Amino acid sequence: MKFDLHTHHFRCGHADGNIRDYVEAGIAAGLSVIGISDHTPYFGNPEEHPFPHIAMAKKEFGNYVEEVLKLKQEYEGQIDVLLGIESDYFPAHAETYRQVLSQYPFDYIIGSVHSVNEVSIFNKKRWKSLTDEQRVADKETYYALIRESARSGMFQILGHIDAMKGNYPAFSDIPAAEAIDDTLQVIADNGVAIEINTSGKTKLSGGWYPSDSILERALHFGVDVTFGSDAHTPLRVADEWDDVAARLKEIGFTEWVYYKNKQRIAVPL
Ligand SMILES: [Zn+2]
Ligand SMILES: [Zn+2]
């Protein structure tokens, strides 16, 4: 039973295609379940559309939800279309996000840390003038934010938990094993899943988020796992699904999960 919970579309300003294109791509890829999970608008920013190439305008949010719900009905019996969202996690605005998101019937919410100390995690320049100690500190701050997002109770799934390596592959070698173990423990304790996100191939790091070594630790701590292609083009829907399933089995996982109506559904691997 194949599923993909992480897909985008044109509204965010940096993805191709409309939602229907992703649903159709899901059917073509043999998915039983496709989750649509575009980026949240910047709810904490006073402007209507502050970053048109990063996220949709606030006024588009209702249209987004409505469109997914319509497609859910239209495709019933063919493919299960789930209403998701990839929410930024900004601690200062968490209550605003919680309040807005609670007004819509999401099947699940992916919580993603996209900035650390107010700089994008994908910004290569952020590492340039840092000492070794400062690099360790930034990595630890990233994982502290992920722990906070897990404890917030806002999310069913945490997005791409080592994506800081995306444009800075050396990130994986910055020593912070304890921070990662603490984070996985908190994630497990809070009953939140992590995704295996196959979009690392679109960045300098290549590979998946998170790395196999983190997945091995995740199994040890009893963390649930799910799948997300993070497709920004319909061509990437379900990308590398079979490889991920095979790798998870090798590591020792026996099931993975998806969420519908915020209820956890386990699927044998
Ligand atoms: Zn995106
Ligand atoms: Zn993301």
mmCIF file of N, CA, C and O and ligand atoms in Angstrom, residues 8 12 14 38-39 54 86 230 232, ligand 1:
data_model
loop_
_atom_site.group_PDB
_atom_site.id
_atom_site.type_symbol
_atom_site.label_atom_id
_atom_site.label_comp_id
_atom_site.label_asym_id
_atom_site.label_seq_id
_atom_site.Cartn_x
_atom_site.Cartn_y
_atom_site.Cartn_z
ATOM 1 N N HIS A 8 3.745 19.652 -2.977
ATOM 2 C CA HIS A 8 3.479 21.088 -3.101
ATOM 3 C C HIS A 8 2.761 21.352 -4.427
ATOM 4 O O HIS A 8 2.418 20.418 -5.147
ATOM 5 N N CYS A 12 2.736 28.037 -3.779
ATOM 6 C CA CYS A 12 3.870 28.492 -2.947
ATOM 7 C C CYS A 12 4.849 29.363 -3.731
ATOM 8 O O CYS A 12 5.754 29.955 -3.151
ATOM 9 N N HIS A 14 7.144 28.421 -5.853
ATOM 10 C CA HIS A 14 8.388 27.770 -6.299
ATOM 11 C C HIS A 14 8.162 26.303 -6.668
ATOM 12 O O HIS A 14 9.101 25.508 -6.665
ATOM 13 N N ASP A 38 1.037 21.813 1.002
ATOM 14 C CA ASP A 38 1.782 23.003 0.594
ATOM 15 C C ASP A 38 2.249 23.788 1.826
ATOM 16 O O ASP A 38 1.835 23.523 2.945
ATOM 17 N N HIS A 39 3.157 24.722 1.589
ATOM 18 C CA HIS A 39 3.698 25.546 2.674
ATOM 19 C C HIS A 39 2.622 26.477 3.245
ATOM 20 O O HIS A 39 1.850 27.051 2.485
ATOM 21 N N ILE A 54 8.220 31.876 -1.637
ATOM 22 C CA ILE A 54 8.390 30.875 -0.571
ATOM 23 C C ILE A 54 7.051 30.263 -0.158
ATOM 24 O O ILE A 54 6.966 29.061 0.096
ATOM 25 N N GLU A 86 2.281 21.772 5.141
ATOM 26 C CA GLU A 86 3.606 21.811 5.756
ATOM 27 C C GLU A 86 3.709 23.155 6.460
ATOM 28 O O GLU A 86 3.796 24.203 5.817
ATOM 29 N N ASP A 230 8.227 15.266 -0.952
ATOM 30 C CA ASP A 230 8.444 16.719 -0.984
ATOM 31 C C ASP A 230 8.487 17.193 -2.434
ATOM 32 O O ASP A 230 9.293 18.050 -2.801
ATOM 33 N N HIS A 232 8.009 19.075 -5.698
ATOM 34 C CA HIS A 232 7.684 20.419 -6.152
ATOM 35 C C HIS A 232 7.401 20.396 -7.647
ATOM 36 O O HIS A 232 7.276 21.436 -8.292
HETATM 37 ZN ZN ZN B 1 8.893 24.242 -1.040
#
